[in-house]
JSON list of C-alpha atoms and ligand atoms in Angstrom, two decimals:
[
{"chain": "D", "resi": 1, "resn": "UNK", "atom": "CA", "xyz": [36.47, 47.27, -32.04]},
{"chain": "D", "resi": 2, "resn": "UNK", "atom": "CA", "xyz": [33.18, 45.31, -31.86]},
{"chain": "D", "resi": 3, "resn": "UNK", "atom": "CA", "xyz": [30.49, 47.10, -29.75]},
{"chain": "D", "resi": 4, "resn": "UNK", "atom": "CA", "xyz": [28.53, 43.78, -29.66]},
{"chain": "D", "resi": 5, "resn": "UNK", "atom": "CA", "xyz": [30.27, 42.80, -26.44]},
{"chain": "D", "resi": 6, "resn": "UNK", "atom": "CA", "xyz": [30.22, 44.31, -22.99]},
{"chain": "D", "resi": 7, "resn": "UNK", "atom": "CA", "xyz": [32.75, 43.60, -20.63]},
{"chain": "D", "resi": 8, "resn": "UNK", "atom": "CA", "xyz": [33.66, 44.28, -16.86]},
{"chain": "D", "resi": 9, "resn": "UNK", "atom": "CA", "xyz": [36.44, 43.43, -14.53]},
{"chain": "D", "resi": 10, "resn": "UNK", "atom": "CA", "xyz": [35.40, 41.10, -11.63]},
{"chain": "D", "resi": 11, "resn": "UNK", "atom": "CA", "xyz": [38.50, 41.19, -9.87]},
{"chain": "D", "resi": 12, "resn": "UNK", "atom": "CA", "xyz": [42.21, 41.75, -10.94]},
{"chain": "D", "resi": 13, "resn": "UNK", "atom": "CA", "xyz": [42.89, 39.12, -13.94]},
{"chain": "D", "resi": 14, "resn": "UNK", "atom": "CA", "xyz": [39.42, 38.15, -14.08]},
{"chain": "D", "resi": 15, "resn": "UNK", "atom": "CA", "xyz": [36.99, 39.80, -16.64]},
{"chain": "D", "resi": 16, "resn": "UNK", "atom": "CA", "xyz": [33.21, 38.89, -17.50]},
{"chain": "D", "resi": 17, "resn": "UNK", "atom": "CA", "xyz": [32.02, 39.40, -20.97]},
{"chain": "D", "resi": 18, "resn": "UNK", "atom": "CA", "xyz": [28.50, 39.43, -22.27]},
{"chain": "D", "resi": 19, "resn": "UNK", "atom": "CA", "xyz": [26.31, 39.81, -25.23]},
{"chain": "D", "resi": 20, "resn": "UNK", "atom": "CA", "xyz": [23.71, 42.66, -24.14]},
{"chain": "D", "resi": 21, "resn": "UNK", "atom": "CA", "xyz": [21.84, 42.54, -27.25]},
{"chain": "D", "resi": 22, "resn": "UNK", "atom": "CA", "xyz": [21.16, 38.90, -27.17]},
{"chain": "D", "resi": 23, "resn": "UNK", "atom": "CA", "xyz": [17.78, 37.90, -25.45]},
{"chain": "D", "resi": 24, "resn": "UNK", "atom": "CA", "xyz": [18.26, 37.14, -21.81]},
{"chain": "D", "resi": 25, "resn": "UNK", "atom": "CA", "xyz": [17.24, 33.49, -22.32]},
{"chain": "D", "resi": 26, "resn": "UNK", "atom": "CA", "xyz": [20.46, 33.17, -24.31]},
{"chain": "D", "resi": 27, "resn": "UNK", "atom": "CA", "xyz": [22.66, 35.89, -22.93]},
{"chain": "D", "resi": 28, "resn": "UNK", "atom": "CA", "xyz": [25.47, 33.92, -21.33]},
{"chain": "D", "resi": 29, "resn": "UNK", "atom": "CA", "xyz": [28.57, 34.73, -19.58]},
{"chain": "D", "resi": 30, "resn": "UNK", "atom": "CA", "xyz": [32.28, 34.54, -21.03]},
{"chain": "D", "resi": 31, "resn": "UNK", "atom": "CA", "xyz": [34.86, 34.68, -18.53]},
{"chain": "D", "resi": 32, "resn": "UNK", "atom": "CA", "xyz": [38.70, 35.64, -19.18]},
{"chain": "D", "resi": 33, "resn": "UNK", "atom": "CA", "xyz": [41.15, 34.73, -16.52]},
{"chain": "D", "resi": 34, "resn": "UNK", "atom": "CA", "xyz": [44.89, 35.78, -17.23]},
{"chain": "D", "resi": 35, "resn": "UNK", "atom": "CA", "xyz": [47.20, 33.13, -15.77]},
{"chain": "D", "resi": 36, "resn": "UNK", "atom": "CA", "xyz": [50.86, 33.48, -15.46]},
{"chain": "D", "resi": 37, "resn": "UNK", "atom": "CA", "xyz": [51.87, 31.04, -18.12]},
{"chain": "D", "resi": 38, "resn": "UNK", "atom": "CA", "xyz": [48.18, 30.65, -19.87]},
{"chain": "D", "resi": 39, "resn": "UNK", "atom": "CA", "xyz": [45.24, 32.81, -20.32]},
{"chain": "D", "resi": 40, "resn": "UNK", "atom": "CA", "xyz": [41.84, 30.91, -19.62]},
{"chain": "D", "resi": 41, "resn": "UNK", "atom": "CA", "xyz": [38.54, 31.44, -21.48]},
{"chain": "D", "resi": 42, "resn": "UNK", "atom": "CA", "xyz": [35.52, 29.86, -20.00]},
{"chain": "D", "resi": 43, "resn": "UNK", "atom": "CA", "xyz": [32.78, 29.48, -22.49]},
{"chain": "D", "resi": 44, "resn": "UNK", "atom": "CA", "xyz": [32.31, 31.40, -25.78]},
{"chain": "D", "resi": 45, "resn": "UNK", "atom": "CA", "xyz": [29.00, 32.92, -26.22]},
{"chain": "D", "resi": 46, "resn": "UNK", "atom": "CA", "xyz": [26.76, 32.69, -29.24]},
{"chain": "D", "resi": 47, "resn": "UNK", "atom": "CA", "xyz": [29.12, 33.15, -32.26]},
{"chain": "D", "resi": 48, "resn": "UNK", "atom": "CA", "xyz": [27.31, 35.90, -33.73]},
{"chain": "D", "resi": 49, "resn": "UNK", "atom": "CA", "xyz": [30.37, 38.17, -33.81]},
{"chain": "D", "resi": 50, "resn": "UNK", "atom": "CA", "xyz": [33.80, 37.21, -33.51]},
{"chain": "D", "resi": 51, "resn": "UNK", "atom": "CA", "xyz": [34.61, 36.84, -29.74]},
{"chain": "D", "resi": 52, "resn": "UNK", "atom": "CA", "xyz": [38.32, 36.67, -29.71]},
{"chain": "D", "resi": 53, "resn": "UNK", "atom": "CA", "xyz": [39.30, 40.20, -30.67]},
{"chain": "D", "resi": 54, "resn": "UNK", "atom": "CA", "xyz": [36.71, 41.26, -27.97]},
{"chain": "D", "resi": 55, "resn": "UNK", "atom": "CA", "xyz": [38.57, 39.64, -24.92]},
{"chain": "D", "resi": 56, "resn": "UNK", "atom": "CA", "xyz": [41.32, 40.94, -22.65]},
{"chain": "D", "resi": 57, "resn": "UNK", "atom": "CA", "xyz": [43.88, 38.28, -23.64]},
{"chain": "D", "resi": 58, "resn": "UNK", "atom": "CA", "xyz": [47.49, 38.77, -22.83]},
{"chain": "D", "resi": 59, "resn": "UNK", "atom": "CA", "xyz": [49.08, 38.39, -26.50]},
{"chain": "D", "resi": 60, "resn": "UNK", "atom": "CA", "xyz": [52.26, 36.84, -25.06]},
{"chain": "D", "resi": 61, "resn": "UNK", "atom": "CA", "xyz": [50.62, 33.81, -23.39]},
{"chain": "D", "resi": 62, "resn": "UNK", "atom": "CA", "xyz": [48.81, 30.93, -24.92]},
{"chain": "D", "resi": 63, "resn": "UNK", "atom": "CA", "xyz": [44.93, 30.66, -24.65]},
{"chain": "D", "resi": 64, "resn": "UNK", "atom": "CA", "xyz": [43.04, 27.59, -23.43]},
{"chain": "D", "resi": 65, "resn": "UNK", "atom": "CA", "xyz": [39.27, 27.84, -24.00]},
{"chain": "D", "resi": 66, "resn": "UNK", "atom": "CA", "xyz": [37.12, 25.52, -22.12]},
{"chain": "D", "resi": 67, "resn": "UNK", "atom": "CA", "xyz": [33.41, 25.02, -22.69]},
{"chain": "D", "resi": 68, "resn": "UNK", "atom": "CA", "xyz": [31.43, 24.10, -19.70]},
{"chain": "D", "resi": 69, "resn": "UNK", "atom": "CA", "xyz": [28.68, 22.15, -21.75]},
{"chain": "D", "resi": 70, "resn": "UNK", "atom": "CA", "xyz": [27.69, 21.95, -25.56]},
{"chain": "D", "resi": 71, "resn": "UNK", "atom": "CA", "xyz": [24.79, 24.33, -25.55]},
{"chain": "D", "resi": 72, "resn": "UNK", "atom": "CA", "xyz": [24.53, 26.92, -28.09]},
{"chain": "D", "resi": 73, "resn": "UNK", "atom": "CA", "xyz": [25.19, 30.03, -25.93]},
{"chain": "D", "resi": 74, "resn": "UNK", "atom": "CA", "xyz": [28.42, 28.58, -24.49]},
{"chain": "D", "resi": 75, "resn": "UNK", "atom": "CA", "xyz": [29.99, 27.51, -27.64]},
{"chain": "D", "resi": 76, "resn": "UNK", "atom": "CA", "xyz": [29.32, 29.79, -30.45]},
{"chain": "D", "resi": 77, "resn": "UNK", "atom": "CA", "xyz": [32.88, 31.46, -30.46]},
{"chain": "D", "resi": 78, "resn": "UNK", "atom": "CA", "xyz": [34.93, 28.20, -29.27]},
{"chain": "D", "resi": 79, "resn": "UNK", "atom": "CA", "xyz": [36.16, 27.49, -32.83]},
{"chain": "D", "resi": 80, "resn": "UNK", "atom": "CA", "xyz": [38.12, 30.82, -32.68]},
{"chain": "D", "resi": 81, "resn": "UNK", "atom": "CA", "xyz": [40.48, 29.37, -30.31]},
{"chain": "D", "resi": 82, "resn": "UNK", "atom": "CA", "xyz": [43.31, 26.80, -31.20]},
{"chain": "D", "resi": 83, "resn": "UNK", "atom": "CA", "xyz": [43.39, 25.11, -27.75]},
{"chain": "D", "resi": 84, "resn": "UNK", "atom": "CA", "xyz": [39.95, 23.88, -27.05]},
{"chain": "D", "resi": 85, "resn": "UNK", "atom": "CA", "xyz": [38.87, 21.82, -23.99]},
{"chain": "D", "resi": 86, "resn": "UNK", "atom": "CA", "xyz": [35.34, 20.51, -23.21]},
{"chain": "D", "resi": 87, "resn": "UNK", "atom": "CA", "xyz": [33.45, 17.77, -21.60]},
{"chain": "D", "resi": 88, "resn": "UNK", "atom": "CA", "xyz": [34.34, 14.21, -22.75]},
{"chain": "D", "resi": 89, "resn": "UNK", "atom": "CA", "xyz": [30.51, 13.31, -22.36]},
{"chain": "D", "resi": 90, "resn": "UNK", "atom": "CA", "xyz": [29.76, 15.31, -25.47]},
{"chain": "D", "resi": 91, "resn": "UNK", "atom": "CA", "xyz": [33.21, 15.60, -27.02]},
{"chain": "D", "resi": 92, "resn": "UNK", "atom": "CA", "xyz": [32.18, 13.88, -30.27]},
{"chain": "D", "resi": 93, "resn": "UNK", "atom": "CA", "xyz": [29.44, 16.45, -30.73]},
{"chain": "D", "resi": 94, "resn": "UNK", "atom": "CA", "xyz": [31.91, 19.52, -30.71]},
{"chain": "D", "resi": 95, "resn": "UNK", "atom": "CA", "xyz": [33.14, 18.37, -34.14]},
{"chain": "D", "resi": 96, "resn": "UNK", "atom": "CA", "xyz": [29.67, 18.84, -35.67]},
{"chain": "D", "resi": 97, "resn": "UNK", "atom": "CA", "xyz": [27.58, 20.77, -33.23]},
{"chain": "D", "resi": 98, "resn": "UNK", "atom": "CA", "xyz": [24.14, 18.94, -33.77]},
{"chain": "D", "resi": 99, "resn": "UNK", "atom": "CA", "xyz": [21.17, 20.68, -32.83]},
{"chain": "D", "resi": 100, "resn": "UNK", "atom": "CA", "xyz": [19.98, 17.66, -30.64]},
{"chain": "D", "resi": 101, "resn": "UNK", "atom": "CA", "xyz": [23.02, 18.56, -28.32]},
{"chain": "D", "resi": 102, "resn": "UNK", "atom": "CA", "xyz": [23.20, 22.28, -28.64]},
{"chain": "D", "resi": 103, "resn": "UNK", "atom": "CA", "xyz": [19.78, 23.23, -28.92]},
{"chain": "D", "resi": 104, "resn": "UNK", "atom": "CA", "xyz": [20.69, 25.64, -31.53]},
{"chain": "D", "resi": 105, "resn": "UNK", "atom": "CA", "xyz": [17.07, 25.45, -33.36]},
{"chain": "D", "resi": 106, "resn": "UNK", "atom": "CA", "xyz": [15.60, 27.10, -30.10]},
{"chain": "D", "resi": 107, "resn": "UNK", "atom": "CA", "xyz": [17.16, 30.39, -31.22]},
{"chain": "D", "resi": 108, "resn": "UNK", "atom": "CA", "xyz": [16.13, 30.20, -34.78]},
{"chain": "D", "resi": 109, "resn": "UNK", "atom": "CA", "xyz": [12.91, 32.35, -35.08]},
{"chain": "D", "resi": 110, "resn": "UNK", "atom": "CA", "xyz": [13.05, 32.94, -31.53]},
{"chain": "D", "resi": 111, "resn": "UNK", "atom": "CA", "xyz": [10.87, 36.11, -30.72]},
{"chain": "D", "resi": 112, "resn": "UNK", "atom": "CA", "xyz": [13.04, 39.15, -29.56]},
{"chain": "D", "resi": 113, "resn": "UNK", "atom": "CA", "xyz": [16.26, 36.67, -30.18]},
{"chain": "D", "resi": 114, "resn": "UNK", "atom": "CA", "xyz": [18.32, 40.05, -30.33]},
{"chain": "D", "resi": 115, "resn": "UNK", "atom": "CA", "xyz": [17.64, 43.66, -29.74]},
{"chain": "D", "resi": 116, "resn": "UNK", "atom": "CA", "xyz": [19.62, 44.63, -32.55]},
{"chain": "D", "resi": 117, "resn": "UNK", "atom": "CA", "xyz": [21.30, 42.53, -35.44]},
{"chain": "D", "resi": 118, "resn": "UNK", "atom": "CA", "xyz": [24.78, 41.74, -34.94]},
{"chain": "D", "resi": 119, "resn": "UNK", "atom": "CA", "xyz": [25.40, 42.78, -38.68]},
{"chain": "D", "resi": 120, "resn": "UNK", "atom": "CA", "xyz": [23.08, 44.06, -41.55]},
{"chain": "D", "resi": 121, "resn": "UNK", "atom": "CA", "xyz": [20.68, 41.54, -42.89]},
{"chain": "D", "resi": 122, "resn": "UNK", "atom": "CA", "xyz": [21.19, 39.10, -40.08]},
{"chain": "D", "resi": 123, "resn": "UNK", "atom": "CA", "xyz": [18.26, 36.59, -39.28]},
{"chain": "D", "resi": 124, "resn": "UNK", "atom": "CA", "xyz": [17.95, 34.51, -36.55]},
{"chain": "D", "resi": 125, "resn": "UNK", "atom": "CA", "xyz": [16.55, 31.71, -38.90]},
{"chain": "D", "resi": 126, "resn": "UNK", "atom": "CA", "xyz": [19.91, 31.36, -40.37]},
{"chain": "D", "resi": 127, "resn": "UNK", "atom": "CA", "xyz": [21.76, 30.77, -36.96]},
{"chain": "D", "resi": 128, "resn": "UNK", "atom": "CA", "xyz": [24.30, 28.13, -37.38]},
{"chain": "D", "resi": 129, "resn": "UNK", "atom": "CA", "xyz": [27.18, 27.14, -34.83]},
{"chain": "D", "resi": 130, "resn": "UNK", "atom": "CA", "xyz": [30.70, 26.42, -36.18]},
{"chain": "D", "resi": 131, "resn": "UNK", "atom": "CA", "xyz": [32.14, 23.04, -35.37]},
{"chain": "D", "resi": 132, "resn": "UNK", "atom": "CA", "xyz": [34.94, 23.29, -32.85]},
{"chain": "D", "resi": 133, "resn": "UNK", "atom": "CA", "xyz": [36.46, 19.84, -32.34]},
{"chain": "D", "resi": 134, "resn": "UNK", "atom": "CA", "xyz": [38.07, 19.46, -28.75]},
{"chain": "D", "resi": 135, "resn": "UNK", "atom": "CA", "xyz": [41.74, 19.15, -28.56]},
{"chain": "D", "resi": 136, "resn": "UNK", "atom": "CA", "xyz": [41.18, 18.02, -24.99]},
{"chain": "D", "resi": 137, "resn": "UNK", "atom": "CA", "xyz": [38.22, 16.01, -23.44]},
{"chain": "D", "resi": 138, "resn": "UNK", "atom": "CA", "xyz": [37.95, 16.82, -19.78]},
{"chain": "D", "resi": 139, "resn": "UNK", "atom": "CA", "xyz": [36.63, 14.29, -17.01]},
{"chain": "D", "resi": 140, "resn": "UNK", "atom": "CA", "xyz": [36.13, 14.83, -13.25]},
{"chain": "D", "resi": 141, "resn": "UNK", "atom": "CA", "xyz": [39.48, 15.16, -11.53]},
{"chain": "D", "resi": 142, "resn": "UNK", "atom": "CA", "xyz": [41.37, 16.56, -14.83]},
{"chain": "D", "resi": 143, "resn": "UNK", "atom": "CA", "xyz": [43.51, 19.62, -14.03]},
{"chain": "D", "resi": 144, "resn": "UNK", "atom": "CA", "xyz": [43.71, 22.80, -16.05]},
{"chain": "D", "resi": 145, "resn": "UNK", "atom": "CA", "xyz": [46.91, 24.46, -15.25]},
{"chain": "D", "resi": 146, "resn": "UNK", "atom": "CA", "xyz": [47.63, 27.98, -15.77]},
{"chain": "D", "resi": 147, "resn": "UNK", "atom": "CA", "xyz": [51.05, 28.19, -14.09]},
{"chain": "D", "resi": 148, "resn": "UNK", "atom": "CA", "xyz": [50.31, 30.02, -10.93]},
{"chain": "D", "resi": 149, "resn": "UNK", "atom": "CA", "xyz": [47.04, 28.31, -10.30]},
{"chain": "D", "resi": 150, "resn": "UNK", "atom": "CA", "xyz": [45.25, 25.44, -11.57]},
{"chain": "D", "resi": 151, "resn": "UNK", "atom": "CA", "xyz": [41.61, 24.26, -11.66]},
{"chain": "D", "resi": 152, "resn": "UNK", "atom": "CA", "xyz": [40.28, 20.82, -10.94]},
{"chain": "D", "resi": 153, "resn": "UNK", "atom": "CA", "xyz": [37.41, 19.66, -13.46]},
{"chain": "D", "resi": 154, "resn": "UNK", "atom": "CA", "xyz": [34.21, 18.65, -11.73]},
{"chain": "D", "resi": 155, "resn": "UNK", "atom": "CA", "xyz": [31.46, 16.94, -13.28]},
{"chain": "D", "resi": 156, "resn": "UNK", "atom": "CA", "xyz": [28.13, 18.86, -12.64]},
{"chain": "D", "resi": 157, "resn": "UNK", "atom": "CA", "xyz": [25.39, 16.83, -14.55]},
{"chain": "D", "resi": 158, "resn": "UNK", "atom": "CA", "xyz": [21.60, 17.95, -14.26]},
{"chain": "D", "resi": 159, "resn": "UNK", "atom": "CA", "xyz": [20.81, 20.98, -16.12]},
{"chain": "D", "resi": 160, "resn": "UNK", "atom": "CA", "xyz": [22.80, 19.13, -19.18]},
{"chain": "D", "resi": 161, "resn": "UNK", "atom": "CA", "xyz": [24.51, 15.59, -19.00]},
{"chain": "D", "resi": 162, "resn": "UNK", "atom": "CA", "xyz": [27.73, 17.09, -20.07]},
{"chain": "D", "resi": 163, "resn": "UNK", "atom": "CA", "xyz": [27.98, 19.99, -17.54]},
{"chain": "D", "resi": 164, "resn": "UNK", "atom": "CA", "xyz": [31.35, 20.56, -15.82]},
{"chain": "D", "resi": 165, "resn": "UNK", "atom": "CA", "xyz": [32.90, 23.20, -13.76]},
{"chain": "D", "resi": 166, "resn": "UNK", "atom": "CA", "xyz": [36.46, 24.49, -13.00]},
{"chain": "D", "resi": 167, "resn": "UNK", "atom": "CA", "xyz": [37.56, 24.88, -9.27]},
{"chain": "D", "resi": 168, "resn": "UNK", "atom": "CA", "xyz": [40.63, 26.37, -8.04]},
{"chain": "D", "resi": 169, "resn": "UNK", "atom": "CA", "xyz": [40.83, 24.45, -4.54]},
{"chain": "D", "resi": 170, "resn": "UNK", "atom": "CA", "xyz": [43.51, 26.68, -3.45]},
{"chain": "D", "resi": 171, "resn": "UNK", "atom": "CA", "xyz": [41.71, 30.05, -3.90]},
{"chain": "D", "resi": 172, "resn": "UNK", "atom": "CA", "xyz": [37.77, 29.01, -4.09]},
{"chain": "D", "resi": 173, "resn": "UNK", "atom": "CA", "xyz": [37.29, 30.55, -7.55]},
{"chain": "D", "resi": 174, "resn": "UNK", "atom": "CA", "xyz": [34.65, 28.36, -9.29]},
{"chain": "D", "resi": 175, "resn": "UNK", "atom": "CA", "xyz": [33.54, 28.42, -12.75]},
{"chain": "D", "resi": 176, "resn": "UNK", "atom": "CA", "xyz": [30.37, 26.55, -12.75]},
{"chain": "D", "resi": 177, "resn": "UNK", "atom": "CA", "xyz": [28.68, 27.00, -16.23]},
{"chain": "D", "resi": 178, "resn": "UNK", "atom": "CA", "xyz": [25.12, 26.40, -16.11]},
{"chain": "D", "resi": 179, "resn": "UNK", "atom": "CA", "xyz": [25.04, 24.16, -13.11]},
{"chain": "D", "resi": 180, "resn": "UNK", "atom": "CA", "xyz": [24.28, 27.21, -10.80]},
{"chain": "D", "resi": 181, "resn": "UNK", "atom": "CA", "xyz": [23.62, 31.03, -11.49]},
{"chain": "D", "resi": 182, "resn": "UNK", "atom": "CA", "xyz": [21.19, 33.65, -10.29]},
{"chain": "D", "resi": 183, "resn": "UNK", "atom": "CA", "xyz": [17.87, 33.36, -12.04]},
{"chain": "D", "resi": 184, "resn": "UNK", "atom": "CA", "xyz": [15.82, 30.40, -13.03]},
{"chain": "D", "resi": 185, "resn": "UNK", "atom": "CA", "xyz": [17.66, 27.23, -13.35]},
{"chain": "D", "resi": 186, "resn": "UNK", "atom": "CA", "xyz": [16.63, 25.23, -16.32]},
{"chain": "D", "resi": 187, "resn": "UNK", "atom": "CA", "xyz": [16.16, 21.41, -15.56]},
{"chain": "D", "resi": 188, "resn": "UNK", "atom": "CA", "xyz": [13.45, 20.53, -18.24]},
{"chain": "D", "resi": 189, "resn": "UNK", "atom": "CA", "xyz": [15.16, 20.24, -21.32]},
{"chain": "D", "resi": 190, "resn": "UNK", "atom": "CA", "xyz": [14.83, 16.86, -22.95]},
{"chain": "D", "resi": 191, "resn": "UNK", "atom": "CA", "xyz": [18.15, 15.63, -21.46]},
{"chain": "D", "resi": 192, "resn": "UNK", "atom": "CA", "xyz": [18.18, 17.34, -18.03]},
{"chain": "D", "resi": 193, "resn": "UNK", "atom": "CA", "xyz": [18.33, 15.12, -15.10]},
{"chain": "D", "resi": 194, "resn": "UNK", "atom": "CA", "xyz": [16.67, 16.39, -11.70]},
{"chain": "D", "resi": 195, "resn": "UNK", "atom": "CA", "xyz": [18.06, 13.52, -9.84]},
{"chain": "D", "resi": 196, "resn": "UNK", "atom": "CA", "xyz": [21.59, 14.26, -11.00]},
{"chain": "D", "resi": 197, "resn": "UNK", "atom": "CA", "xyz": [21.01, 18.17, -10.52]},
{"chain": "D", "resi": 198, "resn": "UNK", "atom": "CA", "xyz": [20.04, 17.51, -6.93]},
{"chain": "D", "resi": 199, "resn": "UNK", "atom": "CA", "xyz": [23.45, 15.47, -6.46]},
{"chain": "D", "resi": 200, "resn": "UNK", "atom": "CA", "xyz": [25.29, 18.30, -8.31]},
{"chain": "D", "resi": 201, "resn": "UNK", "atom": "CA", "xyz": [23.67, 20.92, -5.81]},
{"chain": "D", "resi": 202, "resn": "UNK", "atom": "CA", "xyz": [24.95, 18.82, -2.95]},
{"chain": "D", "resi": 203, "resn": "UNK", "atom": "CA", "xyz": [28.53, 18.55, -4.40]},
{"chain": "D", "resi": 204, "resn": "UNK", "atom": "CA", "xyz": [28.42, 22.40, -4.74]},
{"chain": "D", "resi": 205, "resn": "UNK", "atom": "CA", "xyz": [27.29, 22.85, -1.14]},
{"chain": "D", "resi": 206, "resn": "UNK", "atom": "CA", "xyz": [30.53, 21.04, -0.22]},
{"chain": "D", "resi": 207, "resn": "UNK", "atom": "CA", "xyz": [32.93, 23.08, -1.85]},
{"chain": "D", "resi": 208, "resn": "UNK", "atom": "CA", "xyz": [34.95, 25.85, -0.12]},
{"chain": "D", "resi": 209, "resn": "UNK", "atom": "CA", "xyz": [33.91, 28.47, -2.70]},
{"chain": "D", "resi": 210, "resn": "UNK", "atom": "CA", "xyz": [35.05, 31.99, -2.47]},
{"chain": "D", "resi": 211, "resn": "UNK", "atom": "CA", "xyz": [33.74, 33.36, -5.76]},
{"chain": "D", "resi": 212, "resn": "UNK", "atom": "CA", "xyz": [31.51, 31.49, -8.30]},
{"chain": "D", "resi": 213, "resn": "UNK", "atom": "CA", "xyz": [31.29, 32.37, -11.89]},
{"chain": "D", "resi": 214, "resn": "UNK", "atom": "CA", "xyz": [28.07, 31.00, -13.50]},
{"chain": "D", "resi": 215, "resn": "UNK", "atom": "CA", "xyz": [26.81, 30.75, -17.03]},
{"chain": "D", "resi": 216, "resn": "UNK", "atom": "CA", "xyz": [24.53, 33.46, -16.72]},
{"chain": "D", "resi": 217, "resn": "UNK", "atom": "CA", "xyz": [23.94, 36.61, -14.42]},
{"chain": "D", "resi": 218, "resn": "UNK", "atom": "CA", "xyz": [26.09, 38.05, -11.81]},
{"chain": "D", "resi": 219, "resn": "UNK", "atom": "CA", "xyz": [29.00, 36.21, -10.19]},
{"chain": "D", "resi": 220, "resn": "UNK", "atom": "CA", "xyz": [28.02, 34.89, -6.93]},
{"chain": "D", "resi": 221, "resn": "UNK", "atom": "CA", "xyz": [29.38, 34.85, -3.47]},
{"chain": "D", "resi": 222, "resn": "UNK", "atom": "CA", "xyz": [29.35, 31.94, -1.18]},
{"chain": "D", "resi": 223, "resn": "UNK", "atom": "CA", "xyz": [26.07, 32.87, 0.53]},
{"chain": "D", "resi": 224, "resn": "UNK", "atom": "CA", "xyz": [24.42, 33.25, -2.84]},
{"chain": "D", "resi": 225, "resn": "UNK", "atom": "CA", "xyz": [25.48, 29.84, -4.05]},
{"chain": "D", "resi": 226, "resn": "UNK", "atom": "CA", "xyz": [24.26, 28.20, -0.69]},
{"chain": "D", "resi": 227, "resn": "UNK", "atom": "CA", "xyz": [20.90, 29.91, -1.05]},
{"chain": "D", "resi": 228, "resn": "UNK", "atom": "CA", "xyz": [20.35, 29.17, -4.78]},
{"chain": "D", "resi": 229, "resn": "UNK", "atom": "CA", "xyz": [21.50, 25.31, -4.12]},
{"chain": "D", "resi": 230, "resn": "UNK", "atom": "CA", "xyz": [19.29, 25.09, -1.00]},
{"chain": "D", "resi": 231, "resn": "UNK", "atom": "CA", "xyz": [16.30, 26.39, -2.87]},
{"chain": "D", "resi": 232, "resn": "UNK", "atom": "CA", "xyz": [16.82, 23.93, -5.78]},
{"chain": "D", "resi": 233, "resn": "UNK", "atom": "CA", "xyz": [17.15, 21.03, -3.24]},
{"chain": "D", "resi": 234, "resn": "UNK", "atom": "CA", "xyz": [13.99, 22.43, -1.38]},
{"chain": "D", "resi": 235, "resn": "UNK", "atom": "CA", "xyz": [11.86, 22.75, -4.48]},
{"chain": "D", "resi": 236, "resn": "UNK", "atom": "CA", "xyz": [12.54, 19.50, -6.14]},
{"chain": "D", "resi": 237, "resn": "UNK", "atom": "CA", "xyz": [12.40, 17.31, -2.73]},
{"chain": "D", "resi": 238, "resn": "UNK", "atom": "CA", "xyz": [9.38, 15.21, -3.58]},
{"chain": "D", "resi": 239, "resn": "UNK", "atom": "CA", "xyz": [9.07, 13.98, 0.02]},
{"chain": "D", "resi": 240, "resn": "UNK", "atom": "CA", "xyz": [8.07, 17.44, 0.99]},
{"chain": "W", "resi": 301, "resn": "ZN", "atom": "ZN1", "xyz": [22.97, 25.50, -20.92]}
]
C-alpha cells in the first residue's frame, strides 16, 4: 500500500485524499464518494504515484472520475480510471495534456516541489502528465447520477476558464474544485478571468450548500463559503 497519500473520512461514504509531500501550492484534494450504483472520484491529484489503489473504492461498483478543471494538480491520476468526465471547454486538452492548459511546466524545477521524492531518482524536471481523453464532456446542467443521489454540473469559470462543480441539490453537497477553497484563491493565471470569477462567486452564494468540498484545504461549512465568496467580491470590487 502506498504511503504517498493521506486519507480522512469527511462523513460516511465521503473520503478526502491528499498528497502531503507535495508543495502546498500544488497539493490538491481528491474526493471519493461511494454511491449506491457507482463510486464518484472528484479530481485525481498530481499523478506522481498510482492513485486508484490508494482510494477506498467499492470493488463491486463502477467508478466515474470527474476532473473539475484541467490543471496539473487535478488530473495527474485521471488516466487510471476507465470512465472519465471533465469540462467540455477543455475536453480536447485531456487527450494531450498541453502545458498551456495544465500549467505542468510550473512544477518542473519548482523549489521544494516535494518534501520527499515519490520514488528513488525522481526529479521534478521530468514531470509529465499522462493523457486522459474524456469519455464524457460535461456542461452546465448535465447530471452525474450515482443511483441514490445525483449531482448537477455547474459552470464555475474564473480561476480557470473550464472550471466546473458538482452540486447535489437534494443534499447540499458541493464539489467546487478551485472555484472556492480556504486559502489564497488564484485569479491571476494567464487564462484567469476576474469578472467571470465574480459571477461564479455570486452563483455560489445563491446555492443552498450544506458542505463544500474544494480543490485545496479543508472542507467548508456554508458560513465559510459565504465568507470567502463575500471577501472575494469585496476585494475585487473596483468601485470600492
Ligand atoms: Zn486550478
